[in-house]
Amino acid sequence: MKAHATEEQVCAVCEKIEALGFRPHPIPGAQRTAIGITGNQGAFEPGGLEEMPGVGEVIQVSKPYKLVSRDAKPDNTVIRFPGTNITVGGKDLAVMAGPCAIESREQALTTAEAVHRAGAQFFRGGAYKPRTSPYSFQGLGEDGLKIMAEVRDRFGMRIVTEAVDNESLDLVEQYADVIQIGARNMQNFSLLKRAGRSKKPVLLKRGMSATVEEFLMAAEYVMSEGNYNVILCERGVRTFADHTRNTLDLSVVPAVQRLSHLPIVVDPSHGTGKRNKVTPLSRAAIAVGADGLMVEVHHQPDRALSDGMQSLYPEQFDELMTQVRQIASVVGRTVPAIGSHVPAAKGSVAHVASPAAR
Ligand code: PEP
Ligand code: MN
């Protein structure tokens, strides 16, 4: 649509697309609204759309991913969180931090306090964990989600947590601000479609052997169902390297940014699997142009029930944020001031045990 197209004009075009037997996807951007059209088999006949008031141009997207493609929507997607000034994909970097898994209220609140103080706008943590072994800790389930909701109320951070299947997604979407789809589920197409029917933004992790095209097609599954708020996340891929758990593929960031308008963040924790590599790769991720970071932090990593080896101590996360702020300023990005996302004070957290010494 043209930059100043009215809402009525957008609606009229959507109705026309429906009347032609296709599905319209109005995706607002900073400058103008793009309306994706899906459901056509083969070439699309514009059927008079071009002449409608407010229409800028009709473009055929040749890529297999349509709505995800920058051809369909040239402006970057900026995801907003009602009631806050937090964004993902804008000038501000989005920092998501917290433990791999929610293990207890005390663990979550102690870690949350630390990452909030260091400047994270999002608190991450799994209530449902996709574990390699069925005998490993599987997460606290809904009790974990309740603890996360308490973290949001107390600190104002938005909550990111994983849904491992359609059943857990029903619960996760009630509590979370962002629904995480894990690497192992990147091609779980029924889960992607279910996430696409949710109103909550989706953080989609790259599968451990997924090509860029497969990654973007997974995002297309979510968008094709009407959820246009997708955050991509690079978390490392499998290679022959044995000095790290995975190989963090930072080159995917500019590759994705060329092909898609969706924001992309980097997870250097799963991407390296080793605590000492998380801060250097965080710096590199910001330097390469990522829209943010997802970092595992635990107040007692040696006691973590999952991913302790790659979890930062709170003081290390604090230092990471200091370094990230410096790199951000070089690449023209900003990290919001600490506490700028805090809602009205909700009382002290004095009863929460302070983080154990390293
Ligand atoms: C996680 O974020 O803790 C996780 C399980 O990530 P991934 O799906 O990338 O392995
Ligand atoms: Mn983890």
Coordinates of C-alpha atoms and ligand atoms in Angstrom, one line a residue:
M1 CA 0.0 0.0 0.0
K2 CA 1.1 3.6 -0.4
A3 CA 2.6 5.3 2.6
H4 CA -0.6 7.3 3.4
A5 CA -3.2 4.6 2.6
T6 CA -6.1 4.7 5.0
E7 CA -7.3 1.8 7.2
E8 CA -10.5 1.7 5.0
Q9 CA -8.4 1.3 1.9
V10 CA -6.4 -1.5 3.5
C11 CA -9.7 -3.2 4.5
A12 CA -11.1 -2.8 1.0
V13 CA -8.1 -4.4 -0.5
C14 CA -8.2 -7.3 2.0
E15 CA -11.9 -7.8 1.2
K16 CA -11.1 -7.8 -2.5
I17 CA -8.4 -10.4 -2.0
E18 CA -10.9 -12.6 -0.1
A19 CA -13.4 -12.2 -2.8
L20 CA -10.8 -13.5 -5.3
G21 CA -10.6 -16.6 -3.2
F22 CA -7.2 -15.9 -1.5
R23 CA -6.0 -15.0 2.0
P24 CA -4.9 -11.5 2.7
H25 CA -2.2 -10.8 5.3
P26 CA -2.1 -7.1 6.2
I27 CA 1.3 -6.5 7.9
P28 CA 1.8 -3.0 9.2
G29 CA 5.3 -1.4 8.8
A30 CA 6.8 1.9 9.9
Q31 CA 6.2 3.5 6.5
R32 CA 3.5 1.5 5.0
T33 CA 1.3 -1.6 5.3
A34 CA 2.2 -4.6 3.1
I35 CA -0.6 -7.0 2.3
G36 CA 0.6 -10.5 1.6
I37 CA -1.6 -12.7 -0.5
T38 CA -1.4 -16.5 -0.1
G39 CA -3.5 -19.4 -1.3
N40 CA -2.9 -19.0 -5.0
Q41 CA -1.6 -22.0 -7.0
G42 CA 0.8 -20.7 -9.6
A43 CA 1.0 -17.1 -10.9
F44 CA -1.4 -14.6 -9.3
E45 CA -3.7 -12.5 -11.4
P46 CA -4.0 -9.1 -9.8
G47 CA -7.6 -8.9 -10.9
G48 CA -7.9 -5.1 -10.7
L49 CA -6.1 -4.7 -7.3
E50 CA -3.5 -2.4 -8.9
E51 CA -6.2 0.2 -9.6
M52 CA -7.7 0.2 -6.1
P53 CA -7.3 3.4 -4.0
G54 CA -4.2 3.3 -1.7
V55 CA -2.5 0.5 -3.6
G56 CA 1.2 1.3 -4.3
E57 CA 2.2 -1.7 -6.4
V58 CA 1.5 -5.4 -6.8
I59 CA 4.6 -7.5 -6.5
Q60 CA 5.1 -11.2 -7.3
V61 CA 7.3 -12.8 -4.7
S62 CA 9.3 -15.5 -6.3
K63 CA 10.9 -16.8 -3.1
P64 CA 9.3 -19.9 -1.6
Y65 CA 8.8 -18.0 1.7
K66 CA 6.4 -15.2 0.8
L67 CA 5.3 -13.3 3.9
V68 CA 8.7 -13.7 5.5
S69 CA 10.4 -12.2 2.4
R70 CA 11.7 -8.7 2.2
D71 CA 10.2 -8.6 -1.3
A72 CA 6.8 -8.7 0.4
K73 CA 7.7 -6.1 3.1
P74 CA 10.8 -4.0 2.6
D75 CA 10.6 -2.3 6.1
N76 CA 12.1 -4.2 9.1
T77 CA 9.5 -5.7 11.4
V78 CA 9.5 -4.1 14.8
I79 CA 7.7 -6.1 17.5
R80 CA 6.1 -4.2 20.3
F81 CA 4.9 -5.2 23.7
P82 CA 1.8 -3.4 24.9
G83 CA 2.2 -1.4 28.1
T84 CA 6.0 -1.1 27.7
N85 CA 8.4 0.6 25.4
I86 CA 10.2 -2.7 24.8
T87 CA 10.8 -3.6 21.1
V88 CA 12.5 -6.3 19.1
G89 CA 13.8 -5.3 15.7
G90 CA 14.1 -1.6 16.2
K91 CA 17.1 0.5 17.2
D92 CA 17.1 -0.9 20.7
L93 CA 18.8 -4.2 21.2
A94 CA 16.6 -6.8 22.8
V95 CA 18.3 -8.8 25.6
M96 CA 16.7 -12.0 26.9
A97 CA 18.4 -13.6 29.9
G98 CA 17.7 -16.2 32.5
P99 CA 18.2 -19.8 33.4
C100 CA 17.9 -22.7 31.0
A101 CA 15.0 -24.1 33.1
I102 CA 12.9 -22.7 35.9
E103 CA 13.8 -24.9 38.8
S104 CA 12.3 -23.2 41.8
R105 CA 10.8 -19.9 42.8
E106 CA 14.0 -18.9 44.6
Q107 CA 16.2 -19.8 41.7
A108 CA 14.0 -17.8 39.2
L109 CA 13.6 -14.7 41.4
T110 CA 17.3 -14.5 42.3
T111 CA 18.4 -14.9 38.7
A112 CA 15.7 -12.5 37.5
E113 CA 16.7 -9.8 39.9
A114 CA 20.3 -10.1 38.7
V115 CA 19.6 -10.0 35.0
H116 CA 17.0 -7.2 35.4
R117 CA 19.6 -5.1 37.3
A118 CA 22.1 -5.7 34.5
G119 CA 19.6 -4.5 31.9
A120 CA 17.8 -7.4 30.4
Q121 CA 14.3 -6.5 29.1
F122 CA 13.2 -10.2 28.8
F123 CA 13.4 -13.0 31.3
R124 CA 13.9 -16.4 29.7
G125 CA 13.5 -19.8 31.3
G126 CA 12.0 -23.2 30.3
A127 CA 8.9 -24.6 32.1
Y128 CA 8.8 -27.4 29.5
K129 CA 12.3 -28.7 28.6
P130 CA 13.0 -30.8 25.4
R131 CA 15.7 -33.0 26.9
T132 CA 17.8 -35.5 25.1
S133 CA 17.2 -38.1 27.8
P134 CA 13.7 -38.9 29.1
Y135 CA 15.3 -39.3 32.6
S136 CA 16.6 -35.7 32.7
F137 CA 14.7 -32.9 34.4
Q138 CA 11.7 -32.1 32.2
G139 CA 10.7 -28.8 33.7
L140 CA 8.1 -27.7 36.3
G141 CA 5.3 -27.3 33.8
E142 CA 2.5 -24.9 34.8
D143 CA 4.1 -24.2 38.2
G144 CA 7.1 -22.9 36.3
L145 CA 4.9 -20.7 34.2
K146 CA 3.4 -19.2 37.3
I147 CA 6.8 -18.4 38.7
M148 CA 7.6 -16.6 35.4
A149 CA 4.4 -14.6 35.7
E150 CA 5.5 -13.6 39.1
V151 CA 8.9 -12.4 37.7
R152 CA 7.0 -10.3 35.1
D153 CA 4.9 -8.7 37.8
R154 CA 7.8 -8.0 40.0
F155 CA 10.4 -6.8 37.6
G156 CA 8.5 -5.7 34.5
M157 CA 10.5 -7.9 32.3
R158 CA 8.6 -9.7 29.5
I159 CA 8.6 -13.5 29.7
V160 CA 10.0 -15.9 27.0
T161 CA 9.4 -19.6 27.5
E162 CA 9.2 -22.6 25.3
A163 CA 6.2 -24.7 24.2
V164 CA 7.3 -28.2 23.3
D165 CA 4.0 -29.4 21.8
N166 CA 0.5 -28.2 21.1
E167 CA -0.7 -29.1 24.6
S168 CA 2.0 -27.0 26.3
L169 CA 1.5 -24.2 23.9
D170 CA -2.1 -23.8 25.1
L171 CA -0.7 -23.1 28.6
V172 CA 2.4 -21.2 27.5
E173 CA 0.4 -18.6 25.5
Q174 CA -1.7 -17.8 28.6
Y175 CA 1.4 -16.9 30.6
A176 CA 4.2 -15.9 28.2
D177 CA 4.8 -12.7 26.3
V178 CA 6.9 -14.6 23.7
I179 CA 6.4 -18.3 22.8
Q180 CA 9.7 -20.0 22.1
I181 CA 9.8 -22.8 19.6
G182 CA 13.0 -24.8 20.2
A183 CA 15.6 -26.0 17.7
R184 CA 14.4 -29.6 17.9
N185 CA 10.9 -28.4 16.9
M186 CA 11.8 -26.0 14.1
Q187 CA 10.2 -28.4 11.6
N188 CA 7.3 -29.5 13.9
F189 CA 4.8 -28.2 11.4
S190 CA 1.7 -28.7 13.5
L191 CA 3.3 -26.8 16.4
L192 CA 4.4 -24.0 14.0
K193 CA 0.8 -23.7 12.7
R194 CA -0.6 -23.7 16.2
A195 CA 1.9 -20.9 17.1
G196 CA 0.7 -19.1 14.0
R197 CA -2.8 -19.0 15.4
S198 CA -1.6 -17.5 18.7
K199 CA -1.7 -13.7 19.4
K200 CA 1.7 -13.8 21.1
P201 CA 5.0 -13.2 19.4
V202 CA 7.0 -16.3 18.6
L203 CA 10.7 -16.8 19.0
L204 CA 11.7 -19.4 16.5
K205 CA 15.1 -21.1 17.0
R206 CA 17.0 -22.4 14.0
G207 CA 17.1 -26.2 13.8
M208 CA 20.6 -27.6 14.4
S209 CA 21.0 -28.6 10.8
A210 CA 18.6 -26.2 9.1
T211 CA 19.6 -24.2 6.0
V212 CA 18.6 -20.6 5.8
E213 CA 15.7 -21.5 3.5
E214 CA 14.4 -24.2 5.8
F215 CA 14.7 -21.7 8.7
L216 CA 12.7 -19.1 6.8
M217 CA 10.1 -21.6 5.6
A218 CA 9.5 -22.6 9.3
A219 CA 8.8 -18.9 10.0
E220 CA 6.5 -18.8 7.0
Y221 CA 4.5 -21.6 8.6
V222 CA 3.9 -19.3 11.6
M223 CA 3.1 -16.3 9.5
S224 CA 0.9 -18.1 7.0
E225 CA -1.6 -18.7 9.9
G226 CA -1.8 -15.0 10.7
N227 CA 0.9 -14.4 13.3
Y228 CA 3.3 -11.9 11.9
N229 CA 5.3 -11.3 15.0
V230 CA 8.2 -13.8 14.6
I231 CA 11.6 -13.4 16.0
L232 CA 14.3 -15.6 14.5
C233 CA 17.0 -17.0 16.7
E234 CA 20.4 -18.4 15.7
R235 CA 21.5 -20.9 18.3
G236 CA 24.4 -22.8 16.6
V237 CA 24.4 -25.7 14.2
R238 CA 26.1 -29.1 14.2
T239 CA 29.5 -29.3 12.6
F240 CA 32.7 -31.3 13.1
A241 CA 34.0 -28.8 15.6
D242 CA 34.6 -30.3 19.0
H243 CA 35.8 -27.2 20.9
T244 CA 32.2 -26.1 21.2
R245 CA 28.8 -27.8 21.7
N246 CA 27.6 -26.2 18.4
T247 CA 29.0 -23.8 15.9
L248 CA 27.4 -20.4 16.2
D249 CA 26.8 -19.4 12.6
L250 CA 26.9 -15.6 12.8
S251 CA 27.0 -15.3 9.1
V252 CA 23.3 -16.3 9.1
V253 CA 22.5 -12.8 10.6
P254 CA 23.3 -10.7 7.5
A255 CA 22.1 -13.6 5.3
V256 CA 18.6 -13.5 7.0
Q257 CA 18.6 -9.7 7.0
R258 CA 19.0 -9.6 3.3
L259 CA 16.2 -12.0 2.7
S260 CA 13.7 -11.2 5.4
H261 CA 12.2 -8.2 7.3
L262 CA 12.0 -10.3 10.5
P263 CA 14.2 -9.6 13.5
I264 CA 17.0 -12.0 14.4
V265 CA 18.6 -12.5 17.7
V266 CA 21.6 -14.7 18.7
D267 CA 21.8 -17.3 21.5
P268 CA 25.6 -17.7 22.2
S269 CA 24.8 -20.0 25.1
H270 CA 23.5 -23.0 23.1
G271 CA 25.6 -21.7 20.3
T272 CA 28.9 -22.5 22.1
G273 CA 27.9 -24.6 25.1
K274 CA 30.7 -23.1 27.1
R275 CA 30.6 -20.3 29.6
N276 CA 33.9 -18.7 28.6
K277 CA 32.8 -18.3 25.0
V278 CA 29.4 -16.6 25.7
T279 CA 30.6 -13.1 26.2
P280 CA 33.0 -13.0 23.2
L281 CA 30.4 -14.4 20.9
S282 CA 27.8 -11.9 22.3
R283 CA 30.1 -9.1 21.3
A284 CA 30.5 -10.6 17.9
A285 CA 26.7 -11.1 17.5
I286 CA 26.0 -7.4 18.1
A287 CA 28.9 -6.4 15.9
V288 CA 27.5 -8.5 13.0
G289 CA 24.1 -6.8 13.3
A290 CA 21.9 -9.0 15.4
D291 CA 18.8 -7.4 16.9
G292 CA 19.5 -8.9 20.3
L293 CA 20.7 -11.8 22.5
M294 CA 19.4 -14.7 24.4
V295 CA 21.7 -15.7 27.2
E296 CA 21.5 -18.3 29.9
V297 CA 22.3 -17.1 33.4
H298 CA 22.0 -19.0 36.6
H299 CA 22.8 -17.8 40.1
Q300 CA 24.4 -21.2 40.9
P301 CA 25.5 -22.7 37.6
D302 CA 27.2 -25.7 39.2
R303 CA 23.9 -26.7 40.6
A304 CA 21.8 -26.1 37.5
L305 CA 19.5 -28.9 36.5
S306 CA 20.3 -28.2 32.8
D307 CA 22.9 -26.3 30.8
G308 CA 25.0 -25.3 33.8
M309 CA 28.2 -25.4 31.8
Q310 CA 27.0 -22.7 29.5
S311 CA 25.2 -20.5 32.0
L312 CA 26.9 -17.3 33.1
Y313 CA 27.3 -16.2 36.7
P314 CA 25.3 -13.0 37.3
E315 CA 28.5 -10.9 37.6
Q316 CA 29.6 -12.2 34.2
F317 CA 26.3 -11.2 32.7
D318 CA 26.7 -7.8 34.1
E319 CA 30.1 -7.5 32.4
L320 CA 28.6 -8.9 29.2
M321 CA 26.0 -6.1 29.2
T322 CA 28.7 -3.5 29.7
Q323 CA 30.6 -4.8 26.7
V324 CA 27.5 -5.1 24.6
R325 CA 26.6 -1.5 25.3
Q326 CA 30.0 -0.5 23.9
I327 CA 29.7 -2.5 20.8
A328 CA 26.1 -1.4 20.3
S329 CA 27.2 2.3 20.1
V330 CA 29.7 1.4 17.4
V331 CA 27.0 -0.2 15.2
G332 CA 24.4 2.5 15.8
R333 CA 22.3 0.5 18.2
T334 CA 21.2 1.3 21.7
V335 CA 20.5 -0.7 24.8
P336 CA 17.7 0.8 26.8
A337 CA 18.6 2.3 30.2
I338 CA 18.4 -0.2 33.0
G339 CA 15.0 -0.3 34.6
S340 CA 13.3 1.7 31.8
H341 CA 11.0 -1.2 31.3
V342 CA 10.1 -1.3 35.0
P343 CA 6.4 -0.7 35.7
A344 CA 5.2 0.9 38.9
A345 CA 7.1 -0.4 41.9
K346 CA 5.8 -3.6 43.3
G347 CA 7.6 -3.8 46.6
S348 CA 11.0 -5.0 47.5
V349 CA 12.6 -8.3 46.8
A350 CA 14.5 -8.3 50.1
H351 CA 13.3 -11.8 51.0
V352 CA 14.9 -13.3 47.9
A353 CA 18.2 -14.8 48.8
S354 CA 21.1 -12.9 47.3
P355 CA 23.1 -14.7 44.6
A356 CA 25.7 -17.0 46.0
A357 CA 29.3 -16.0 45.7
R358 CA 31.1 -17.5 42.7
Ligands
PEP1 C1 16.8 -23.5 25.4 O1 16.6 -22.4 25.0 O2 17.0 -23.8 26.6 C2 16.8 -24.6 24.4 C3 16.4 -25.8 24.7 O3 17.3 -24.2 23.2 P1 17.4 -25.0 21.8 O4 16.1 -25.3 21.4 O5 18.1 -23.9 21.0 O6 18.3 -26.2 22.1
MN2 MN 19.3 -24.5 27.6

